[in-house]
């Protein structure tokens, strides 16, 4: 559809307004009802936000708490694939790309990846591939950098 420059400017403003409102609503919903979201949906949301460069600290704080609980507690309570190498690597990578520092979560994930790199497999766990290891390495290095800047 062709329109005038004025029509396109109004369309752009409406698009920005509606899309921004939608993103805020989705993030708010995810933050307030985080335990009802599936693992893939949450990691997909965080990954999408990282691609867009949109930081929602409240959401990332809740996501970090949730995964920290699963990693620190009874792993049997974690949903399927929540603690898979791919999920953990993508999650910390996406959070770190947004400049969000969650050193406790990154340390736990680095510990898992490091154990796998040493050949220490967790019972029933999947193996870590090179891409997942590299993603965690990058997230860990960034987390160290964030820590140095804030110290």
mmCIF file of C-alpha atoms in Angstrom:
data_model
loop_
_atom_site.group_PDB
_atom_site.id
_atom_site.type_symbol
_atom_site.label_atom_id
_atom_site.label_comp_id
_atom_site.label_asym_id
_atom_site.label_seq_id
_atom_site.Cartn_x
_atom_site.Cartn_y
_atom_site.Cartn_z
ATOM 1 C CA UNK A 1 0.000 0.000 0.000
ATOM 2 C CA UNK A 2 1.354 3.376 -0.970
ATOM 3 C CA UNK A 3 0.715 6.491 1.016
ATOM 4 C CA UNK A 4 2.096 9.894 1.595
ATOM 5 C CA UNK A 5 5.106 10.589 3.781
ATOM 6 C CA UNK A 6 2.729 11.998 6.405
ATOM 7 C CA UNK A 7 0.692 8.755 6.345
ATOM 8 C CA UNK A 8 3.856 6.671 6.775
ATOM 9 C CA UNK A 9 5.001 8.817 9.704
ATOM 10 C CA UNK A 10 1.685 8.293 11.496
ATOM 11 C CA UNK A 11 1.850 4.571 10.703
ATOM 12 C CA UNK A 12 5.380 4.370 12.126
ATOM 13 C CA UNK A 13 4.321 6.148 15.319
ATOM 14 C CA UNK A 14 1.316 3.853 15.720
ATOM 15 C CA UNK A 15 3.450 0.785 15.053
ATOM 16 C CA UNK A 16 6.036 1.846 17.615
ATOM 17 C CA UNK A 17 3.361 2.690 20.196
ATOM 18 C CA UNK A 18 1.436 -0.568 19.761
ATOM 19 C CA UNK A 19 4.495 -2.816 19.597
ATOM 20 C CA UNK A 20 6.139 -1.189 22.601
ATOM 21 C CA UNK A 21 2.908 -1.560 24.566
ATOM 22 C CA UNK A 22 2.672 -5.201 23.583
ATOM 23 C CA UNK A 23 6.262 -5.914 24.657
ATOM 24 C CA UNK A 24 5.626 -4.253 28.032
ATOM 25 C CA UNK A 25 2.453 -6.305 28.509
ATOM 26 C CA UNK A 26 4.139 -9.601 27.643
ATOM 27 C CA UNK A 27 7.098 -8.910 29.924
ATOM 28 C CA UNK A 28 4.787 -7.878 32.756
ATOM 29 C CA UNK A 29 2.683 -10.993 32.306
ATOM 30 C CA UNK A 30 5.753 -13.220 32.230
ATOM 31 C CA UNK A 31 7.169 -11.580 35.354
ATOM 32 C CA UNK A 32 3.959 -11.960 37.348
ATOM 33 C CA UNK A 33 3.147 -15.492 36.201
ATOM 34 C CA UNK A 34 6.622 -16.871 35.575
ATOM 35 C CA UNK A 35 5.942 -20.351 36.948
ATOM 36 C CA UNK A 36 3.097 -20.909 34.489
ATOM 37 C CA UNK A 37 5.369 -20.337 31.489
ATOM 38 C CA UNK A 38 7.082 -23.262 29.822
ATOM 39 C CA UNK A 39 10.875 -23.390 29.748
ATOM 40 C CA UNK A 40 11.040 -22.896 25.982
ATOM 41 C CA UNK A 41 8.673 -19.943 26.129
ATOM 42 C CA UNK A 42 10.700 -18.177 28.817
ATOM 43 C CA UNK A 43 14.050 -18.771 27.182
ATOM 44 C CA UNK A 44 12.548 -17.734 23.836
ATOM 45 C CA UNK A 45 11.253 -14.511 25.377
ATOM 46 C CA UNK A 46 14.623 -13.674 26.945
ATOM 47 C CA UNK A 47 16.417 -14.531 23.706
ATOM 48 C CA UNK A 48 13.996 -12.346 21.696
ATOM 49 C CA UNK A 49 14.501 -9.443 24.071
ATOM 50 C CA UNK A 50 18.267 -9.843 23.703
ATOM 51 C CA UNK A 51 17.988 -9.734 19.905
ATOM 52 C CA UNK A 52 15.900 -6.558 20.183
ATOM 53 C CA UNK A 53 18.183 -5.060 22.818
ATOM 54 C CA UNK A 54 15.274 -4.581 25.223
ATOM 55 C CA UNK A 55 16.165 -4.894 28.891
ATOM 56 C CA UNK A 56 13.460 -5.721 31.425
ATOM 57 C CA UNK A 57 15.314 -6.049 34.717
ATOM 58 C CA UNK A 58 12.289 -7.237 36.688
ATOM 59 C CA UNK A 59 11.718 -10.095 34.259
ATOM 60 C CA UNK A 60 15.389 -11.092 34.130
ATOM 61 C CA UNK A 61 15.615 -10.996 37.929
ATOM 62 C CA UNK A 62 12.683 -13.437 38.175
ATOM 63 C CA UNK A 63 14.068 -15.661 35.423
ATOM 64 C CA UNK A 64 17.425 -15.746 37.200
ATOM 65 C CA UNK A 65 15.782 -16.633 40.521
ATOM 66 C CA UNK A 66 13.786 -19.414 38.947
ATOM 67 C CA UNK A 67 16.779 -21.056 37.265
ATOM 68 C CA UNK A 68 18.955 -20.506 40.337
ATOM 69 C CA UNK A 69 16.338 -22.361 42.405
ATOM 70 C CA UNK A 70 16.359 -25.269 39.967
ATOM 71 C CA UNK A 71 20.153 -25.407 39.824
ATOM 72 C CA UNK A 72 20.620 -25.135 43.590
ATOM 73 C CA UNK A 73 17.752 -27.295 44.722
ATOM 74 C CA UNK A 74 16.288 -30.596 43.767
ATOM 75 C CA UNK A 75 16.929 -30.907 40.054
ATOM 76 C CA UNK A 76 14.066 -33.380 39.774
ATOM 77 C CA UNK A 77 11.674 -30.477 40.388
ATOM 78 C CA UNK A 78 12.939 -28.630 37.328
ATOM 79 C CA UNK A 79 10.820 -28.954 34.177
ATOM 80 C CA UNK A 80 12.140 -31.085 31.319
ATOM 81 C CA UNK A 81 14.998 -29.397 29.469
ATOM 82 C CA UNK A 82 15.261 -26.511 31.981
ATOM 83 C CA UNK A 83 18.750 -27.661 32.910
ATOM 84 C CA UNK A 84 19.862 -28.891 29.508
ATOM 85 C CA UNK A 85 23.170 -27.490 28.260
ATOM 86 C CA UNK A 86 21.457 -25.738 25.346
ATOM 87 C CA UNK A 87 18.865 -24.047 27.563
ATOM 88 C CA UNK A 88 21.398 -22.957 30.182
ATOM 89 C CA UNK A 89 23.898 -21.687 27.619
ATOM 90 C CA UNK A 90 21.303 -19.762 25.615
ATOM 91 C CA UNK A 91 19.747 -18.288 28.741
ATOM 92 C CA UNK A 92 22.957 -16.890 30.249
ATOM 93 C CA UNK A 93 24.118 -15.726 26.819
ATOM 94 C CA UNK A 94 20.878 -13.810 26.185
ATOM 95 C CA UNK A 95 20.870 -12.254 29.663
ATOM 96 C CA UNK A 96 24.494 -11.206 29.330
ATOM 97 C CA UNK A 97 23.959 -9.724 25.856
ATOM 98 C CA UNK A 98 21.466 -7.392 27.477
ATOM 99 C CA UNK A 99 24.109 -6.234 29.934
ATOM 100 C CA UNK A 100 22.240 -7.874 32.783
ATOM 101 C CA UNK A 101 24.533 -9.262 35.438
ATOM 102 C CA UNK A 102 23.392 -12.299 37.410
ATOM 103 C CA UNK A 103 26.722 -13.515 38.765
ATOM 104 C CA UNK A 104 25.215 -16.279 40.900
ATOM 105 C CA UNK A 105 23.379 -17.836 37.972
ATOM 106 C CA UNK A 106 26.351 -17.467 35.615
ATOM 107 C CA UNK A 107 28.639 -19.039 38.235
ATOM 108 C CA UNK A 108 26.320 -22.039 38.581
ATOM 109 C CA UNK A 109 26.128 -22.501 34.809
ATOM 110 C CA UNK A 110 29.904 -22.059 34.441
ATOM 111 C CA UNK A 111 30.342 -24.720 37.113
ATOM 112 C CA UNK A 112 28.189 -27.141 35.163
ATOM 113 C CA UNK A 113 29.902 -26.436 31.883
ATOM 114 C CA UNK A 114 33.309 -26.615 33.573
ATOM 115 C CA UNK A 115 32.483 -29.978 35.071
ATOM 116 C CA UNK A 116 31.475 -31.229 31.647
ATOM 117 C CA UNK A 117 34.686 -29.853 30.126
ATOM 118 C CA UNK A 118 36.657 -31.870 32.690
ATOM 119 C CA UNK A 119 34.713 -34.948 31.724
ATOM 120 C CA UNK A 120 32.629 -34.980 34.886
ATOM 121 C CA UNK A 121 29.168 -35.895 33.676
ATOM 122 C CA UNK A 122 26.155 -35.405 35.902
ATOM 123 C CA UNK A 123 23.990 -38.467 36.184
ATOM 124 C CA UNK A 124 21.339 -38.378 33.480
ATOM 125 C CA UNK A 125 22.578 -35.113 32.016
ATOM 126 C CA UNK A 126 23.115 -34.329 28.376
ATOM 127 C CA UNK A 127 26.587 -33.559 27.090
ATOM 128 C CA UNK A 128 27.768 -30.028 26.360
ATOM 129 C CA UNK A 129 28.833 -29.239 22.809
ATOM 130 C CA UNK A 130 31.407 -26.661 21.732
ATOM 131 C CA UNK A 131 28.842 -23.962 20.898
ATOM 132 C CA UNK A 132 27.208 -24.258 24.312
ATOM 133 C CA UNK A 133 30.619 -24.143 26.016
ATOM 134 C CA UNK A 134 31.562 -21.058 23.991
ATOM 135 C CA UNK A 135 28.287 -19.311 24.853
ATOM 136 C CA UNK A 136 28.879 -19.954 28.559
ATOM 137 C CA UNK A 137 32.504 -18.842 28.236
ATOM 138 C CA UNK A 138 31.359 -15.554 26.710
ATOM 139 C CA UNK A 139 28.671 -15.052 29.359
ATOM 140 C CA UNK A 140 31.142 -15.846 32.127
ATOM 141 C CA UNK A 141 33.747 -13.437 30.771
ATOM 142 C CA UNK A 142 31.138 -10.683 30.476
ATOM 143 C CA UNK A 143 29.871 -11.376 33.997
ATOM 144 C CA UNK A 144 33.445 -10.986 35.268
ATOM 145 C CA UNK A 145 33.693 -7.702 33.373
ATOM 146 C CA UNK A 146 30.398 -6.466 34.822
ATOM 147 C CA UNK A 147 31.625 -7.403 38.281
ATOM 148 C CA UNK A 148 34.919 -5.524 37.795
ATOM 149 C CA UNK A 149 33.087 -2.406 36.632
ATOM 150 C CA UNK A 150 30.659 -2.452 39.565
ATOM 151 C CA UNK A 151 33.340 -3.199 42.196
#
